[in-house]
């Protein structure tokens, strides 16, 4: 259900005397290739934006437009943290996501007094936090971070597509779509694939699962946007 983002969490914290409140979110956690990217955003108290929402609910063109508006606004403080696929394989995706979040928040020029995090709490974390389930749909600060993280990662994946054009990373951004799995089966993993993820470690098995899904008429329509394959 669509819910318009607002400042209700931010307002409650400001009422206690906290001025700098950051939102934080990540992109790429469920992908089979490429980095996980976290972003943090500190919005001014009077900030308004009618179209800003969870990045997943925005068309790519709209995300790009809002991203440019956010990062060019001198009153918006933002930063990103990036963990590559090699480190993801070494420490696992959950720890890598949390590490990217900590990097992003530490990169802010002025540290926040409190952080609003999308999803579950991140422990340990260098600043006081409030975890909000579906926070990118509720908090403008988290939604801003969501857009910055998503667009940053999408641009990185388009750059990777130039290095590894056979995988079509510009189309699926490293997620487990039918196209990606077919390319993975044909060419095997490339240097940015996450070797610890089951479909990458066993591409033939992933392709068989995809064929089984495709054989079900009730689920065939889902193939238009790709079939997500969960991380191991």
Tab-separated table of N, CA, C and O in Angstrom, residues 97-143:
chain	number	residue	atom	x	y	z
A	97	UNK	N	26.529	-5.275	4.615
A	97	UNK	CA	25.525	-4.207	4.579
A	97	UNK	C	25.688	-3.281	5.777
A	97	UNK	O	25.645	-2.050	5.645
A	98	UNK	N	25.873	-3.865	6.957
A	98	UNK	CA	26.058	-3.064	8.158
A	98	UNK	C	27.359	-2.264	8.101
A	98	UNK	O	27.406	-1.103	8.541
A	99	UNK	N	28.405	-2.872	7.541
A	99	UNK	CA	29.681	-2.171	7.408
A	99	UNK	C	29.530	-0.982	6.459
A	99	UNK	O	30.057	0.103	6.730
A	100	UNK	N	28.796	-1.172	5.362
A	100	UNK	CA	28.561	-0.070	4.424
A	100	UNK	C	27.795	1.062	5.098
A	100	UNK	O	28.079	2.249	4.868
A	101	UNK	N	26.832	0.722	5.948
A	101	UNK	CA	26.076	1.740	6.671
A	101	UNK	C	26.972	2.519	7.622
A	101	UNK	O	26.888	3.754	7.707
A	102	UNK	N	27.842	1.802	8.332
A	102	UNK	CA	28.745	2.493	9.265
A	102	UNK	C	29.721	3.397	8.510
A	102	UNK	O	30.031	4.505	8.958
A	103	UNK	N	30.195	2.933	7.356
A	103	UNK	CA	31.084	3.765	6.543
A	103	UNK	C	30.373	5.026	6.071
A	103	UNK	O	30.941	6.122	6.092
A	104	UNK	N	29.124	4.865	5.645
A	104	UNK	CA	28.367	6.012	5.133
A	104	UNK	C	28.147	7.053	6.221
A	104	UNK	O	28.330	8.253	5.998
A	105	UNK	N	27.779	6.611	7.409
A	105	UNK	CA	27.469	7.564	8.471
A	105	UNK	C	28.741	8.245	8.969
A	105	UNK	O	28.741	9.435	9.315
A	106	UNK	N	29.849	7.527	8.982
A	106	UNK	CA	31.113	8.114	9.433
A	106	UNK	C	31.671	9.118	8.427
A	106	UNK	O	32.489	9.969	8.777
A	107	UNK	N	31.234	9.008	7.170
A	107	UNK	CA	31.746	9.904	6.128
A	107	UNK	C	31.080	11.272	6.137
A	107	UNK	O	31.533	12.183	5.442
A	108	UNK	N	30.014	11.435	6.899
A	108	UNK	CA	29.376	12.743	6.989
A	108	UNK	C	30.332	13.760	7.594
A	108	UNK	O	31.035	13.473	8.556
A	109	UNK	N	30.331	14.956	7.047
A	109	UNK	CA	31.217	15.999	7.563
A	109	UNK	C	30.828	16.401	8.983
A	109	UNK	O	31.679	16.657	9.828
A	110	UNK	N	29.521	16.449	9.240
A	110	UNK	CA	29.024	16.739	10.583
A	110	UNK	C	28.270	15.521	11.094
A	110	UNK	O	27.275	15.120	10.488
A	111	UNK	N	28.708	14.893	12.154
A	111	UNK	CA	28.035	13.686	12.636
A	111	UNK	C	26.622	13.987	13.117
A	111	UNK	O	26.351	15.062	13.662
A	112	UNK	N	25.698	13.051	12.900
A	112	UNK	CA	24.323	13.264	13.363
A	112	UNK	C	24.197	12.996	14.853
A	112	UNK	O	25.062	12.361	15.471
A	113	UNK	N	23.119	13.501	15.436
A	113	UNK	CA	22.809	13.188	16.830
A	113	UNK	C	22.017	11.887	16.946
A	113	UNK	O	22.037	11.230	17.983
A	114	UNK	N	21.309	11.540	15.842
A	114	UNK	CA	20.482	10.331	15.861
A	114	UNK	C	20.334	9.842	14.421
A	114	UNK	O	20.367	10.639	13.483
A	115	UNK	N	20.157	8.534	14.273
A	115	UNK	CA	20.060	7.933	12.945
A	115	UNK	C	18.774	7.117	12.837
A	115	UNK	O	18.450	6.334	13.734
A	116	UNK	N	18.055	7.310	11.735
A	116	UNK	CA	16.884	6.502	11.407
A	116	UNK	C	17.316	5.465	10.375
A	116	UNK	O	17.799	5.809	9.300
A	117	UNK	N	17.163	4.195	10.719
A	117	UNK	CA	17.655	3.107	9.879
A	117	UNK	C	16.475	2.322	9.321
A	117	UNK	O	15.539	1.967	10.046
A	118	UNK	N	16.532	2.038	8.027
A	118	UNK	CA	15.500	1.215	7.416
A	118	UNK	C	15.692	-0.239	7.832
A	118	UNK	O	16.777	-0.798	7.715
A	119	UNK	N	14.628	-0.854	8.340
A	119	UNK	CA	14.691	-2.266	8.701
A	119	UNK	C	14.964	-2.489	10.175
A	119	UNK	O	14.358	-1.859	11.043
A	120	UNK	N	15.913	-3.383	10.459
A	120	UNK	CA	16.218	-3.788	11.830
A	120	UNK	C	17.425	-3.019	12.361
A	120	UNK	O	18.192	-2.444	11.590
A	121	UNK	N	17.601	-3.007	13.686
A	121	UNK	CA	18.753	-2.289	14.262
A	121	UNK	C	20.086	-2.837	13.753
A	121	UNK	O	20.207	-4.022	13.419
A	122	UNK	N	21.085	-1.973	13.681
A	122	UNK	CA	22.444	-2.358	13.301
A	122	UNK	C	23.308	-2.284	14.549
A	122	UNK	O	23.458	-1.217	15.151
A	123	UNK	N	23.862	-3.436	14.938
A	123	UNK	CA	24.646	-3.510	16.169
A	123	UNK	C	25.991	-4.166	15.854
A	123	UNK	O	26.030	-5.255	15.272
A	124	UNK	N	27.092	-3.505	16.213
A	124	UNK	CA	27.191	-2.186	16.859
A	124	UNK	C	27.023	-1.066	15.842
A	124	UNK	O	27.180	-1.277	14.637
A	125	UNK	N	26.739	0.136	16.342
A	125	UNK	CA	26.596	1.307	15.485
A	125	UNK	C	27.135	2.512	16.236
A	125	UNK	O	26.954	2.619	17.456
A	126	UNK	N	27.801	3.431	15.529
A	126	UNK	CA	28.507	4.513	16.241
A	126	UNK	C	27.620	5.618	16.791
A	126	UNK	O	28.114	6.465	17.536
A	127	UNK	N	26.322	5.644	16.453
A	127	UNK	CA	25.432	6.707	16.931
A	127	UNK	C	24.108	6.110	17.390
A	127	UNK	O	23.725	5.007	16.970
A	128	UNK	N	23.369	6.803	18.254
A	128	UNK	CA	22.039	6.339	18.644
A	128	UNK	C	21.166	6.149	17.417
A	128	UNK	O	21.242	6.922	16.453
A	129	UNK	N	20.323	5.137	17.433
A	129	UNK	CA	19.548	4.801	16.249
A	129	UNK	C	18.108	4.447	16.588
A	129	UNK	O	17.792	4.027	17.700
A	130	UNK	N	17.249	4.615	15.585
A	130	UNK	CA	15.879	4.108	15.626
A	130	UNK	C	15.670	3.316	14.350
A	130	UNK	O	15.824	3.852	13.244
A	131	UNK	N	15.374	2.044	14.493
A	131	UNK	CA	15.123	1.190	13.330
A	131	UNK	C	13.637	1.227	12.993
A	131	UNK	O	12.786	1.104	13.875
A	132	UNK	N	13.340	1.413	11.716
A	132	UNK	CA	11.953	1.535	11.260
A	132	UNK	C	11.708	0.523	10.145
A	132	UNK	O	12.338	0.594	9.089
A	133	UNK	N	10.819	-0.429	10.380
A	133	UNK	CA	10.441	-1.360	9.330
A	133	UNK	C	9.774	-0.578	8.198
A	133	UNK	O	8.887	0.234	8.443
A	134	UNK	N	10.231	-0.814	6.974
A	134	UNK	CA	9.767	-0.068	5.798
A	134	UNK	C	9.967	1.433	5.999
A	134	UNK	O	9.150	2.251	5.592
A	135	UNK	N	11.088	1.766	6.615
A	135	UNK	CA	11.373	3.168	6.894
A	135	UNK	C	11.493	4.022	5.656
A	135	UNK	O	11.215	5.224	5.691
A	136	UNK	N	11.894	3.402	4.520
A	136	UNK	CA	12.016	4.181	3.288
A	136	UNK	C	10.666	4.584	2.722
A	136	UNK	O	10.595	5.416	1.809
A	137	UNK	N	9.587	4.029	3.255
A	137	UNK	CA	8.229	4.435	2.860
A	137	UNK	C	7.619	5.416	3.856
A	137	UNK	O	6.542	5.956	3.611
A	138	UNK	N	8.281	5.614	4.999
A	138	UNK	CA	7.709	6.382	6.100
A	138	UNK	C	8.471	7.675	6.359
A	138	UNK	O	7.880	8.737	6.577
A	139	UNK	N	9.789	7.590	6.346
A	139	UNK	CA	10.644	8.725	6.700
A	139	UNK	C	11.263	9.342	5.447
A	139	UNK	O	11.883	8.644	4.639
A	140	UNK	N	11.128	10.649	5.306
A	140	UNK	CA	11.750	11.337	4.180
A	140	UNK	C	13.272	11.212	4.219
A	140	UNK	O	13.920	11.109	3.173
A	141	UNK	N	13.841	11.225	5.414
A	141	UNK	CA	15.291	11.097	5.539
A	141	UNK	C	15.771	9.740	5.032
A	141	UNK	O	16.770	9.644	4.307
A	142	UNK	N	15.059	8.688	5.395
A	142	UNK	CA	15.423	7.346	4.935
A	142	UNK	C	15.156	7.210	3.441
A	142	UNK	O	15.942	6.596	2.712
A	143	UNK	N	14.048	7.782	2.967
A	143	UNK	CA	13.743	7.724	1.538
A	143	UNK	C	14.825	8.416	0.718
A	143	UNK	O	15.221	7.934	-0.348
